[in-house]
């Protein structure tokens, strides 16, 4: 893909810098707004337990992918950084964080970002109610800006909910197709990525951009989920236990490829997943079987193809400075996954 000369000149600088550093001031404003809402607003100040639990949760910084997407999409459309953009980025992060709080209850997750989860420390009730509170905060913030922002965000929350249920119902299903898996990934991750583009387009009053950026974001979310599946097997995600998907009987990309390509691997998974729980020893045994099955190359090739398909959906926006930065960031992200995979 052609990179504009203005971006080509500082390509090494862009690739070397983490987006978190590149957009440091913007992300600090997003974090400050999040904490201010939690401590000072009528919604956030109602219960001390929730405030304390969510305060601890927000203090552990994630990758900030969604706020970064909001910033990049807005730059593509010529929107200057203002308070509306901050609030949209906060809302995107709130929706994402609410899904994490709920997922940890569903999965009985004990660790996230290398620290105990809210449900592990405070209990399931606080985790669920904390997620609900963040969803309410996101909706209220968006309503103050534009009704369509609220409407589109709520549709995304509904889609994410359906996808989460589909993922739970797919547990233990080793015959799930790759297309079905990608559909779940689009709902769980891609829908919110796409909404970041939709929100920027609404602020810019650009209907044609809304279609393209939404399509790109959805495809990008599938790529990120594929990367998560690779990291689960290779152990490259330092904030998550290796083989967590196998232990929860979640049919990830690599598990499906290995089981569907190799009858012996399929048999081992069927036997292990036939029990109510999978022991750590059996989980590790299955994970190593997947690693030795030869599907890591196939999975990364599939991820790279989906990534290139996503770039095409950007159309002319890929030629803007911010579009080119987004392409470079995504390529570097994939390169990091592949290099860590090779070292596993």
Coordinates of C-alpha atoms in Angstrom, one line a residue:
X1 CA 0.0 0.0 0.0
X2 CA 1.3 3.5 -1.0
X3 CA 2.3 5.6 2.0
X4 CA 2.2 9.5 1.5
X5 CA 5.6 11.2 1.4
X6 CA 4.7 13.3 4.5
X7 CA 4.3 10.1 6.5
X8 CA 7.0 8.1 4.7
X9 CA 9.7 10.6 5.9
X10 CA 9.0 9.9 9.6
X11 CA 7.9 6.2 9.2
X12 CA 10.7 4.9 11.4
X13 CA 9.7 7.4 14.1
X14 CA 6.0 6.4 13.9
X15 CA 6.8 2.7 14.1
X16 CA 9.2 3.1 16.9
X17 CA 6.8 5.1 19.0
X18 CA 3.9 3.4 20.8
X19 CA 0.6 5.0 20.0
X20 CA 0.1 5.5 23.7
X21 CA 3.2 7.8 23.6
X22 CA 2.2 9.4 20.3
X23 CA -1.2 10.4 21.7
X24 CA 0.0 10.8 25.3
X25 CA -1.7 14.2 25.9
X26 CA -5.0 13.1 24.4
X27 CA -5.1 9.8 26.4
X28 CA -4.3 11.7 29.6
X29 CA -7.3 13.9 29.0
X30 CA -9.4 10.8 28.4
X31 CA -8.2 9.2 31.6
X32 CA -8.8 12.4 33.6
X33 CA -12.3 12.7 32.2
X34 CA -13.0 9.0 33.2
X35 CA -11.9 9.6 36.8
X36 CA -13.7 12.9 37.0
X37 CA -17.0 11.2 36.0
X38 CA -16.5 8.4 38.5
X39 CA -15.7 10.7 41.4
X40 CA -17.8 13.8 40.7
X41 CA -20.9 13.0 38.7
X42 CA -24.3 12.1 40.1
X43 CA -24.0 8.7 38.3
X44 CA -20.6 7.9 39.7
X45 CA -20.9 9.2 43.2
X46 CA -23.8 7.1 44.4
X47 CA -22.0 4.2 46.0
X48 CA -18.6 4.1 47.6
X49 CA -18.0 0.4 46.9
X50 CA -18.5 0.9 43.2
X51 CA -16.4 4.0 43.1
X52 CA -13.5 2.3 44.8
X53 CA -13.7 -0.8 42.7
X54 CA -14.0 1.0 39.4
X55 CA -11.3 3.5 40.5
X56 CA -8.9 0.6 41.0
X57 CA -10.0 -0.9 37.7
X58 CA -9.5 2.3 35.7
X59 CA -6.1 2.9 37.4
X60 CA -4.7 -0.1 35.6
X61 CA -4.1 1.2 32.1
X62 CA -5.0 -1.0 29.1
X63 CA -3.9 -0.6 25.5
X64 CA -6.3 2.4 24.8
X65 CA -7.0 1.0 21.4
X66 CA -10.5 2.5 21.1
X67 CA -9.5 6.1 22.1
X68 CA -6.6 5.9 19.7
X69 CA -9.0 4.8 16.9
X70 CA -11.3 7.7 17.8
X71 CA -8.4 10.1 17.5
X72 CA -7.1 8.6 14.2
X73 CA -10.5 8.5 12.6
X74 CA -11.2 12.0 13.6
X75 CA -7.9 13.2 12.2
X76 CA -8.8 11.5 8.9
X77 CA -12.0 13.6 8.7
X78 CA -10.4 16.9 9.8
X79 CA -12.0 17.1 13.2
X80 CA -10.0 19.1 15.7
X81 CA -9.4 17.7 19.1
X82 CA -12.0 19.1 21.5
X83 CA -14.2 18.2 24.4
X84 CA -16.6 16.2 22.3
X85 CA -13.8 14.0 21.0
X86 CA -12.6 13.4 24.6
X87 CA -16.2 12.4 25.6
X88 CA -16.6 10.0 22.6
X89 CA -13.3 8.4 23.4
X90 CA -14.3 8.0 27.1
X91 CA -17.6 6.5 26.1
X92 CA -15.9 3.9 23.8
X93 CA -13.5 3.0 26.6
X94 CA -16.4 2.7 29.1
X95 CA -18.3 0.4 26.8
X96 CA -15.2 -1.8 26.3
X97 CA -14.4 -1.8 30.1
X98 CA -18.0 -2.7 30.9
X99 CA -17.7 -5.7 28.6
X100 CA -14.5 -6.8 30.4
X101 CA -16.2 -6.6 33.8
X102 CA -19.1 -8.7 32.6
X103 CA -16.9 -11.2 30.7
X104 CA -14.8 -11.8 33.8
X105 CA -17.9 -12.8 35.7
X106 CA -19.1 -15.1 32.8
X107 CA -15.6 -16.7 32.5
X108 CA -14.9 -16.6 36.2
X109 CA -11.7 -14.8 35.3
X110 CA -9.3 -14.2 38.2
X111 CA -6.6 -12.1 36.5
X112 CA -6.7 -9.3 33.9
X113 CA -3.7 -7.1 33.0
X114 CA -1.6 -9.2 35.4
X115 CA -3.8 -8.2 38.4
X116 CA -6.8 -9.7 40.2
X117 CA -10.1 -8.9 38.4
X118 CA -12.8 -6.8 40.0
X119 CA -14.9 -10.0 40.6
X120 CA -11.9 -11.8 42.2
X121 CA -11.3 -8.9 44.6
X122 CA -14.8 -7.4 45.1
X123 CA -17.2 -10.1 44.0
X124 CA -19.4 -10.8 41.0
X125 CA -22.2 -8.4 42.1
X126 CA -19.8 -5.4 42.2
X127 CA -18.3 -6.5 38.8
X128 CA -21.7 -6.7 37.1
X129 CA -23.1 -3.5 38.6
X130 CA -19.8 -1.7 37.8
X131 CA -20.2 -2.7 34.2
X132 CA -23.8 -1.5 34.2
X133 CA -22.7 1.8 35.7
X134 CA -20.1 2.3 33.0
X135 CA -22.6 1.6 30.2
X136 CA -25.0 4.2 31.8
X137 CA -22.1 6.7 31.9
X138 CA -21.3 6.1 28.3
X139 CA -24.8 6.6 27.1
X140 CA -25.3 9.8 29.2
X141 CA -22.1 11.3 27.9
X142 CA -23.1 10.7 24.3
X143 CA -26.6 12.0 24.8
X144 CA -25.1 15.4 25.7
X145 CA -23.3 15.5 22.3
X146 CA -25.6 14.0 19.7
X147 CA -28.6 11.6 19.9
X148 CA -27.3 9.5 17.0
X149 CA -24.1 8.8 18.9
X150 CA -26.2 7.3 21.7
X151 CA -28.4 5.4 19.3
X152 CA -25.5 3.8 17.4
X153 CA -23.6 3.1 20.6
X154 CA -26.6 1.2 22.1
X155 CA -27.0 -0.8 19.0
X156 CA -23.3 -1.8 19.3
X157 CA -23.8 -2.8 23.0
X158 CA -26.7 -5.0 21.9
X159 CA -24.5 -6.6 19.2
X160 CA -21.7 -7.2 21.6
X161 CA -24.2 -8.8 24.0
X162 CA -25.5 -11.2 21.3
X163 CA -21.9 -12.1 20.3
X164 CA -21.0 -12.8 23.9
X165 CA -23.9 -15.2 24.2
X166 CA -22.9 -16.8 20.9
X167 CA -19.4 -17.3 22.2
X168 CA -20.7 -19.0 25.4
X169 CA -23.0 -21.2 23.4
X170 CA -20.1 -22.2 21.2
X171 CA -18.0 -23.5 24.1
X172 CA -16.9 -27.0 23.5
X173 CA -17.9 -26.9 19.8
X174 CA -14.9 -28.1 17.9
X175 CA -16.9 -28.1 14.6
X176 CA -17.5 -24.4 14.7
X177 CA -16.6 -22.9 11.3
X178 CA -13.9 -20.2 10.9
X179 CA -16.6 -18.0 9.4
X180 CA -18.8 -18.4 12.5
X181 CA -15.8 -17.7 14.7
X182 CA -15.1 -14.5 12.8
X183 CA -18.7 -13.4 13.1
X184 CA -18.5 -13.7 16.8
X185 CA -15.2 -11.7 16.8
X186 CA -16.8 -9.0 14.7
X187 CA -19.7 -8.7 17.2
X188 CA -17.5 -8.8 20.4
X189 CA -14.6 -6.6 19.2
X190 CA -15.2 -5.3 15.6
X191 CA -18.5 -3.6 16.3
X192 CA -17.0 -1.2 18.8
X193 CA -13.9 -0.6 16.7
X194 CA -16.3 0.2 13.8
X195 CA -18.3 2.5 16.1
X196 CA -15.2 4.6 16.7
X197 CA -15.3 5.4 13.0
X198 CA -19.1 5.9 13.0
X199 CA -18.8 8.4 15.9
X200 CA -16.1 10.4 14.2
X201 CA -18.2 10.5 11.0
X202 CA -21.2 11.7 12.9
X203 CA -19.2 14.5 14.4
X204 CA -17.9 15.3 10.9
X205 CA -21.4 15.0 9.4
X206 CA -19.8 12.7 6.7
X207 CA -22.2 9.8 5.8
X208 CA -19.9 8.2 3.2
X209 CA -17.0 8.0 5.7
X210 CA -19.4 6.4 8.2
X211 CA -19.8 3.4 6.0
X212 CA -16.1 3.0 5.1
X213 CA -14.7 3.5 8.6
X214 CA -17.3 1.2 10.2
X215 CA -16.5 -1.6 7.7
X216 CA -12.7 -1.1 8.3
X217 CA -13.1 -1.1 12.1
X218 CA -15.2 -4.2 12.1
X219 CA -12.6 -6.1 10.0
X220 CA -9.8 -4.7 12.2
X221 CA -11.6 -6.1 15.2
X222 CA -11.5 -9.5 13.7
X223 CA -7.8 -9.2 13.1
X224 CA -7.2 -8.1 16.7
X225 CA -9.2 -11.1 17.9
X226 CA -7.2 -13.5 15.8
X227 CA -4.1 -11.9 17.3
X228 CA -5.5 -12.6 20.8
X229 CA -6.1 -16.2 19.8
X230 CA -2.5 -16.5 18.7
X231 CA -1.2 -14.9 21.9
X232 CA -3.3 -17.2 24.0
X233 CA -1.5 -20.2 22.6
X234 CA 2.0 -18.7 22.5
X235 CA 1.7 -17.0 25.9
X236 CA 2.6 -13.6 24.4
X237 CA -0.1 -11.8 26.4
X238 CA 1.6 -11.1 29.7
X239 CA -1.6 -10.0 31.3
X240 CA -3.5 -13.3 30.7
X241 CA -2.6 -16.9 31.6
X242 CA -1.4 -19.0 28.7
X243 CA -4.0 -21.4 27.3
X244 CA -6.9 -19.6 29.1
X245 CA -9.2 -20.2 26.1
X246 CA -8.5 -24.0 26.2
X247 CA -9.3 -24.1 30.0
X248 CA -12.6 -22.3 29.4
X249 CA -13.4 -24.6 26.5
X250 CA -13.6 -21.6 24.1
X251 CA -12.9 -22.7 20.5
X252 CA -10.3 -20.2 19.4
X253 CA -8.9 -19.9 15.9
X254 CA -5.8 -22.1 16.6
X255 CA -7.8 -24.7 18.5
X256 CA -10.3 -25.0 15.7
X257 CA -7.6 -25.2 13.0
X258 CA -5.6 -27.8 14.9
X259 CA -8.6 -30.0 15.8
X260 CA -10.2 -29.8 12.3
X261 CA -6.9 -30.5 10.5
X262 CA -5.7 -33.3 12.8
X263 CA -8.0 -36.2 14.0
X264 CA -5.7 -37.1 16.8
X265 CA -5.9 -33.5 18.2
X266 CA -9.6 -33.5 17.8
X267 CA -9.9 -36.7 19.8
X268 CA -7.7 -35.3 22.6
X269 CA -9.8 -32.2 22.9
X270 CA -13.1 -34.1 22.8
X271 CA -11.9 -36.3 25.6
X272 CA -10.7 -33.4 27.8
X273 CA -13.6 -31.1 27.1
X274 CA -16.0 -33.9 27.9
X275 CA -15.3 -33.4 31.6
X276 CA -16.9 -30.5 33.6
X277 CA -13.5 -28.9 34.1
X278 CA -10.1 -29.1 32.5
X279 CA -7.1 -29.5 34.8
X280 CA -4.1 -27.3 34.5
X281 CA -2.0 -30.3 33.4
X282 CA -4.5 -31.3 30.7
X283 CA -4.8 -27.7 29.6
X284 CA -1.1 -27.4 29.1
X285 CA -0.9 -30.7 27.3
X286 CA -3.6 -29.6 24.9
X287 CA -2.0 -26.2 24.4
X288 CA 1.3 -27.8 23.5
X289 CA -0.5 -30.2 21.1
X290 CA -1.9 -27.1 19.3
X291 CA 1.5 -25.4 19.2
X292 CA 3.1 -28.6 17.7
X293 CA 0.3 -29.1 15.1
X294 CA 1.7 -26.6 12.6
X295 CA -1.3 -24.3 12.6
X296 CA 0.5 -21.2 13.9
X297 CA 1.8 -20.4 10.4
X298 CA -1.7 -20.9 9.0
X299 CA -3.3 -18.7 11.6
X300 CA -0.8 -15.8 11.1
X301 CA -1.2 -16.0 7.4
X302 CA -5.0 -15.8 7.8
X303 CA -4.6 -12.8 10.1
X304 CA -2.4 -11.0 7.6
X305 CA -4.9 -11.6 4.8
X306 CA -7.7 -10.2 6.9
X307 CA -5.5 -7.2 7.8
X308 CA -4.9 -6.4 4.1
X309 CA -8.6 -6.8 3.4
X310 CA -9.2 -4.3 6.2
X311 CA -6.8 -1.7 4.6
X312 CA -8.7 -1.9 1.3
X313 CA -11.9 -1.0 3.1
X314 CA -10.4 2.3 4.2
X315 CA -10.3 3.5 0.6
X316 CA -9.0 7.0 0.1
X317 CA -8.7 7.5 3.8
X318 CA -5.7 5.2 3.9
X319 CA -3.8 7.9 1.9
X320 CA -4.3 10.6 4.6
X321 CA -1.5 11.1 7.1
X322 CA -3.6 9.6 9.9
X323 CA -4.8 6.8 7.7
X324 CA -1.2 5.9 6.9
X325 CA -0.3 6.0 10.6
X326 CA -3.2 3.6 11.3
X327 CA -1.9 1.2 8.6
X328 CA 1.6 1.4 10.0
X329 CA 0.4 0.9 13.6
X330 CA -1.6 -2.2 12.6
X331 CA 1.2 -3.7 10.6
X332 CA 3.6 -3.2 13.4
X333 CA 1.1 -4.7 15.8
X334 CA 0.9 -7.8 13.6
X335 CA 4.7 -7.9 13.2
X336 CA 5.1 -8.0 17.0
X337 CA 2.6 -10.9 17.3
X338 CA 4.4 -12.8 14.6
X339 CA 7.9 -12.2 16.1
X340 CA 6.7 -13.3 19.6
X341 CA 5.1 -16.3 18.1
X342 CA 8.3 -17.3 16.5
X343 CA 10.1 -17.1 19.8
X344 CA 7.5 -19.2 21.6

